[in-house]
Short mmCIF file of C-alpha atoms and ligand atoms in Angstrom, two decimals:
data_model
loop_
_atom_site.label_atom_id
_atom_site.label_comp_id
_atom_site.label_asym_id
_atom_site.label_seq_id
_atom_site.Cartn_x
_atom_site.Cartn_y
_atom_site.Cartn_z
CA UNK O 1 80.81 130.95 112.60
CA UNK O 2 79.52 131.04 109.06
CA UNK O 3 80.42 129.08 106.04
CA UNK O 4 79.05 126.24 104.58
CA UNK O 5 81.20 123.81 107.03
CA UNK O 6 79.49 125.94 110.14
CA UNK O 7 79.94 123.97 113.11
CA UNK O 8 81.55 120.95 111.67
CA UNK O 9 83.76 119.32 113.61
CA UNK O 10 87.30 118.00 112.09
CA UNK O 11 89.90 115.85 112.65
CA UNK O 12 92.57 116.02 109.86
CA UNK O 13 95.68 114.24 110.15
CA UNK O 14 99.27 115.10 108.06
CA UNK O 15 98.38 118.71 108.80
CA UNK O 16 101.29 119.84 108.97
CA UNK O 17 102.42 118.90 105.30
CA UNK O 18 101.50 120.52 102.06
CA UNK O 19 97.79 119.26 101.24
CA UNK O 20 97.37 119.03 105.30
CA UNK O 21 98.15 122.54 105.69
CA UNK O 22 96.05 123.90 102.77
CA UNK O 23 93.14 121.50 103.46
CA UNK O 24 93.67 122.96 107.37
CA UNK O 25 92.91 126.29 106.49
CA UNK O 26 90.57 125.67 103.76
CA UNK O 27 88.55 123.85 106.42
CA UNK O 28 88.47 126.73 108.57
CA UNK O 29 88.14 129.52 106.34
CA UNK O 30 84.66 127.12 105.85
CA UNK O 31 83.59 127.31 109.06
CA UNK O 32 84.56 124.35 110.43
CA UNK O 33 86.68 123.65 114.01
CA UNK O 34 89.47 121.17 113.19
CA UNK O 35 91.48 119.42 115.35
CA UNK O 36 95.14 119.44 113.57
CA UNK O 37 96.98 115.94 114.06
CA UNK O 38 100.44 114.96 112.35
CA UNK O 39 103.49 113.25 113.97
CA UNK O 40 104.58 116.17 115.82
CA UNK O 41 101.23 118.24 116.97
CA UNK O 42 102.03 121.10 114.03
CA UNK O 43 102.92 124.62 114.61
CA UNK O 44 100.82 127.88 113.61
CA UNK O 45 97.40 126.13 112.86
CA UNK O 46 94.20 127.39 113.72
CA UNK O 47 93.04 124.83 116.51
CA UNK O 48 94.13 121.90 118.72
CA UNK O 49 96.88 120.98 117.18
CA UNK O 50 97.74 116.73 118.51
CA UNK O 51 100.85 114.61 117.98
CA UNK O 52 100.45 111.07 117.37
CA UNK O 53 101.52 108.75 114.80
CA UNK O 54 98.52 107.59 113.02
CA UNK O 55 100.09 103.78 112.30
CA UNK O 56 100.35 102.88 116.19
CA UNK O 57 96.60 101.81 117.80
CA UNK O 58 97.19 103.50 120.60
CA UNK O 59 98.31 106.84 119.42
CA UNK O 60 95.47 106.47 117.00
CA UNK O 61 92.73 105.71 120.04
CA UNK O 62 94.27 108.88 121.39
CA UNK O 63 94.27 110.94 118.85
CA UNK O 64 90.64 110.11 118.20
CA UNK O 65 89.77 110.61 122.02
CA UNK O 66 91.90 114.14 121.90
CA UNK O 67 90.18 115.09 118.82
CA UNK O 68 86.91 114.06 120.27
CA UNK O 69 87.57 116.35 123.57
CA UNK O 70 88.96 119.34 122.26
CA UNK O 71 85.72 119.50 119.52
CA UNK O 72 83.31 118.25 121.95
CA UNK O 73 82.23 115.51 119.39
CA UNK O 74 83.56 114.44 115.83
CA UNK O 75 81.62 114.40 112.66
CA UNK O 76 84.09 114.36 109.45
CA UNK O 77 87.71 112.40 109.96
CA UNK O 78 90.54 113.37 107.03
CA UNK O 79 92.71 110.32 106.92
CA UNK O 80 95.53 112.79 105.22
CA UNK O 81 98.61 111.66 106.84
CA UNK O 82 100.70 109.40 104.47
CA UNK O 83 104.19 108.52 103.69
CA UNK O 84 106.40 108.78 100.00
CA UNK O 85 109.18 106.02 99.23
CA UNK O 86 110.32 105.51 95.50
CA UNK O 87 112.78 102.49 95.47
CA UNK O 88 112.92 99.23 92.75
CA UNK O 89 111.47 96.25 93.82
CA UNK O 90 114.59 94.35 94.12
CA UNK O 91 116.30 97.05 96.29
CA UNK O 92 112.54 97.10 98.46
CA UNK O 93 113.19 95.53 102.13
CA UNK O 94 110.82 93.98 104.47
CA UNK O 95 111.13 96.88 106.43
CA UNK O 96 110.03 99.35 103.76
CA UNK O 97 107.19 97.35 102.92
CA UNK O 98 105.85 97.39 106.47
CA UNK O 99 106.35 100.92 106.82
CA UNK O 100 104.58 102.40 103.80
CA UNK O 101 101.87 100.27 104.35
CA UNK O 102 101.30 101.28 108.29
CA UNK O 103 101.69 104.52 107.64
CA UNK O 104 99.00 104.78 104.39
CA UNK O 105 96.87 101.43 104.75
CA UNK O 106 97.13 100.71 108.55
CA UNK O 107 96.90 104.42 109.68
CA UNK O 108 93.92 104.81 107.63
CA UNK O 109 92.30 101.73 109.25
CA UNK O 110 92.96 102.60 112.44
CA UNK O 111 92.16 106.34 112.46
CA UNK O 112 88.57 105.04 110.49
CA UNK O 113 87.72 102.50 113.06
CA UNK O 114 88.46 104.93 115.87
CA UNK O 115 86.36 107.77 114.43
CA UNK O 116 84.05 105.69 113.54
CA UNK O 117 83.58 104.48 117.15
CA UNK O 118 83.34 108.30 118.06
CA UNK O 119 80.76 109.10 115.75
CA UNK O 120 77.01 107.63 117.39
CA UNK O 121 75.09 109.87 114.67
CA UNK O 122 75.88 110.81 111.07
CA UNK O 123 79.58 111.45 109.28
CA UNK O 124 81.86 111.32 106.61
CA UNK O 125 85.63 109.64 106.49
CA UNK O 126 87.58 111.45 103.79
CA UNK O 127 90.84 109.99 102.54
CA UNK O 128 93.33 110.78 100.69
CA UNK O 129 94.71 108.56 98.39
CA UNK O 130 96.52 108.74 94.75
CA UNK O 131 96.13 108.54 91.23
CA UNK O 132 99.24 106.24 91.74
CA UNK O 133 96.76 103.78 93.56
CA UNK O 134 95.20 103.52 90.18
CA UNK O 135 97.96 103.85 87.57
CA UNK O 136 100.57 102.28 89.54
CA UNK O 137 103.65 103.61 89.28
CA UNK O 138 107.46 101.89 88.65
CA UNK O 139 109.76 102.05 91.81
CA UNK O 140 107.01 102.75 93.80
CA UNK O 141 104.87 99.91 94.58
CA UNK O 142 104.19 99.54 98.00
CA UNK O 143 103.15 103.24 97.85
CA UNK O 144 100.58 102.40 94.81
CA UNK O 145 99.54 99.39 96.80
CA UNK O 146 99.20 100.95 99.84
CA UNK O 147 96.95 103.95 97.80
CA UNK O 148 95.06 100.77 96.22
CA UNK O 149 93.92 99.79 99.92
CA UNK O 150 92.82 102.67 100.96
CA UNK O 151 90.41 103.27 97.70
CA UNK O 152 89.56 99.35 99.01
CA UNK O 153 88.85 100.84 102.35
CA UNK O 154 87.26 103.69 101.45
CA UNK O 155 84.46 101.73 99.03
CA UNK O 156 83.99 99.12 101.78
CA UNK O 157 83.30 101.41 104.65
CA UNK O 158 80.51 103.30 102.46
CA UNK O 159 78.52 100.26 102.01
CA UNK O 160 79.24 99.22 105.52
CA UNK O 161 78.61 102.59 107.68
CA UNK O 162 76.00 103.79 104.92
CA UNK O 163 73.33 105.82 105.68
CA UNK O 164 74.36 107.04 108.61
CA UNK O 165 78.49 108.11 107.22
CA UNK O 166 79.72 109.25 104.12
CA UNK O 167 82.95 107.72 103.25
CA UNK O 168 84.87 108.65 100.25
CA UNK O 169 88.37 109.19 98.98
CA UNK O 170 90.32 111.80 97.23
CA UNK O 171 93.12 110.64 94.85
CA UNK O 172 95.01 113.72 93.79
CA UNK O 173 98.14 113.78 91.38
CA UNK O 174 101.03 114.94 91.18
CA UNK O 175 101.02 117.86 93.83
CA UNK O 176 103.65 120.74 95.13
CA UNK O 177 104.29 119.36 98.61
CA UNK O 178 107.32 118.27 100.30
CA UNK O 179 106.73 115.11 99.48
CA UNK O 180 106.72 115.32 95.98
CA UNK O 181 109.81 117.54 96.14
CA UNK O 182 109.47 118.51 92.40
CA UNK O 183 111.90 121.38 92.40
CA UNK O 184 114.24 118.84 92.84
CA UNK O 185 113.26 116.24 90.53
CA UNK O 186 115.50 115.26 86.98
CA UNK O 187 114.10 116.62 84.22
CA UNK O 188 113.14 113.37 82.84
CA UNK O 189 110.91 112.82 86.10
CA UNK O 190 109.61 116.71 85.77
CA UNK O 191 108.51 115.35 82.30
CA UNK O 192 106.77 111.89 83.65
CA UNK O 193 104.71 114.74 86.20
CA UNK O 194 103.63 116.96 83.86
CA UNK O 195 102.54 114.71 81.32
CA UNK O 196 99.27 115.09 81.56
CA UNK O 197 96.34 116.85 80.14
CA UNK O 198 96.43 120.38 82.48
CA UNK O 199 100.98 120.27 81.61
CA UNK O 200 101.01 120.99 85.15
CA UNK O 201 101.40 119.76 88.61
CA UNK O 202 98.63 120.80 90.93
CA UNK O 203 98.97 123.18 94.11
CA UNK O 204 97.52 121.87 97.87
CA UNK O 205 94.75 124.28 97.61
CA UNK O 206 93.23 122.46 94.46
CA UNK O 207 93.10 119.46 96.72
CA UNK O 208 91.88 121.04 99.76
CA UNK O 209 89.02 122.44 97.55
CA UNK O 210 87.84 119.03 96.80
CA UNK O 211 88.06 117.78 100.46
CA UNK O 212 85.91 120.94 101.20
CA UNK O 213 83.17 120.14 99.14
CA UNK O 214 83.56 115.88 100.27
CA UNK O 215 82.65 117.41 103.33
CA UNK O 216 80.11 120.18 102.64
CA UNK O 217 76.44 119.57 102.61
CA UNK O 218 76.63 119.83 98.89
CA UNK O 219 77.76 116.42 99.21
CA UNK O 220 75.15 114.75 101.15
CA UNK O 221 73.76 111.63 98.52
CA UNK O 222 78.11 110.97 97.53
CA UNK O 223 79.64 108.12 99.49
CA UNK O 224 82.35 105.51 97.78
CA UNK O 225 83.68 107.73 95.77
CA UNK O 226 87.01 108.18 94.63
CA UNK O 227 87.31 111.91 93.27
CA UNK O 228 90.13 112.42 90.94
CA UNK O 229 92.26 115.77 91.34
CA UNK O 230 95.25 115.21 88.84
CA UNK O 231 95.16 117.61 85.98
CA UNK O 232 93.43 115.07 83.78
CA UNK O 233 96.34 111.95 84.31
CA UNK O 234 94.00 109.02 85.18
CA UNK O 235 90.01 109.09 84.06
CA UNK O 236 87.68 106.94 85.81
P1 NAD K 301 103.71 115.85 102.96
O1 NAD K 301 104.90 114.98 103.13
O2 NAD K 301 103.88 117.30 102.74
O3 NAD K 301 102.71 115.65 104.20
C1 NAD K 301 102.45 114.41 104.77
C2 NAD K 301 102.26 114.61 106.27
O4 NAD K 301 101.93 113.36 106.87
C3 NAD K 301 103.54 115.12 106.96
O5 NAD K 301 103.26 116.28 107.72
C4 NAD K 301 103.96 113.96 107.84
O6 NAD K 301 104.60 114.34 109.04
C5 NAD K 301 102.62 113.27 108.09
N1 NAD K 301 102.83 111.87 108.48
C6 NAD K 301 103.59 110.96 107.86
N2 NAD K 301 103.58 109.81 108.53
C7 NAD K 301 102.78 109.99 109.61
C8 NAD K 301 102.39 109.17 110.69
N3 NAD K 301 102.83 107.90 110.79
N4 NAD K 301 101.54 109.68 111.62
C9 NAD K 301 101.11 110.95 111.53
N5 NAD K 301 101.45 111.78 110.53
C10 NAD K 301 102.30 111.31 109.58
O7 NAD K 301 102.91 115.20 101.76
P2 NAD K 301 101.55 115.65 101.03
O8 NAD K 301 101.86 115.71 99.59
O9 NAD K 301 100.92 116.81 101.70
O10 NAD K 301 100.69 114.32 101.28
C11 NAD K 301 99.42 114.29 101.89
C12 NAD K 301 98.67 113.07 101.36
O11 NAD K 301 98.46 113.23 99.97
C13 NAD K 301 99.44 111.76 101.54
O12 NAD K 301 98.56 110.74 101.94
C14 NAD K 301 99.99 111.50 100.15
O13 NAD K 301 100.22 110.14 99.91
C15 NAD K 301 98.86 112.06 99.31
N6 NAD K 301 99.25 112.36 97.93
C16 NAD K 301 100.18 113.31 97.67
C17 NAD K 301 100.54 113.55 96.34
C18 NAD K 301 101.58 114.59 95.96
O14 NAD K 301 101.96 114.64 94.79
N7 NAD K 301 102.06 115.43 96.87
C19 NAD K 301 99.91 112.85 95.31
C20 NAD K 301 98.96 111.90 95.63
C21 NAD K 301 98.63 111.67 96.95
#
């Protein structure tokens, strides 16, 4: 296989959602094998395609060990897999709470710890996390905190696991996925997406570029990063 991911072995969770499935096949069309994880193992990838939900331990230990078999070995997790709930504050339960954060901060924890543990030599942790976990966002907060952690996360791990593993995080915008569900948005939230310096939302692909390159060797002296793909809407 050639490419400048040749070789690389991949284990990318949420592939079967809108930056999963574009990062998927961007990863491929690089060279790389990747083991496709998501709640349900998805349908019409290219590669072992594992069901687990990433939040659990033990589905997490499995999907790590799956991942791990199928490839022969692991060298570059995608912690992709993450979960969407706008509500106010007031009208936020327990329940909700818990459940945005062990989907987005947990998961990401566990799936890390696990690759890690499945990784003796060099490697790279990518995650994905948002703009939001920057800007914050109203009626969304456990999602912006949850986004927070994981940029949290991500910087701790690259001090911790550096030189041997890479870790770094993407935090994309607004994005045409299912879970941003723009077509059928209010105009007034179309507006609050689009306000930005590109006047656009961004497609999967433009992320999955970025996660490319996080995992390329062009990336080889970048670790605690947190790469911005949002059109211009937060500068750091
Ligand atoms: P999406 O809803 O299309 O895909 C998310 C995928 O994660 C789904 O396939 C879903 O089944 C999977 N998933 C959810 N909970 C899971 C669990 N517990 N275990 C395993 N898999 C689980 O959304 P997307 O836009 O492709 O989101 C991908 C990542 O990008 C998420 O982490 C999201 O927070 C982040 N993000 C998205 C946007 C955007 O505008 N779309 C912006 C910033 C960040």
């Amino acid at each position: 296989m050639s490419g400048a991911l040749a070789g690389l072995r991949v284990l990318l969770t949420g592939a079967a959602g809108g930056i999963g499935r574009a990062t998927g096949a961007a990863l491929v069309a690089a060279g790389a094998r990747v083991a496709h994880a998501d709640r349900l193992p998805p349908l019409g990838v290219d590669g072992p395609a594992l069901g687990g939900d990433v939040s659990l331990e033990a589905d997490a230990v499995r999907l790590v060990a799956e991942a791990v078999a199928a490839l022969g070995g692991l060298d570059v997790l995608v912690n992709n897999a993450g979960i969407l709930v706008e509500q106010p504050l007031l009208e936020t339960t327990v329940e909700t709470f818990d459940q945005v954060i062990g989907v987005n901060l947990r998961g990401v924890f566990l799936m890390g710890r696990e690759a890690v543990r499945a990784m003796p030599g060099t490697g790279r942790i990518i995650n994905v996390a948002s703009e939001l976990g920057i800007l914050g966002r109203a009626n969304a907060s456990p999602y912006c905190a949850s986004k927070a952690g994981v940029i949290a996360l991500t910087r701790s791990w690259a001090r911790e696991l550096a030189p041997r593993i890479l870790v770094n995080a993407v935090a994309p915008g607004p994005i045409d996925t299912p879970m941003l569900d723009f077509a059928a948005r209010t105009p007034e939230e179309k507006a609050i997406e689009t306000n930005l310096p590109l006047g656009r939302i961004g497609r999967p692909e433009e992320i999955a570029a970025a996660i490319v390159f996080l995992a390329s060797p062009g990336a080889s002296y970048i670790t605690g990063q947190c790469l911005g793909v949002n059109g211009g809407a937060a500068m750091t």
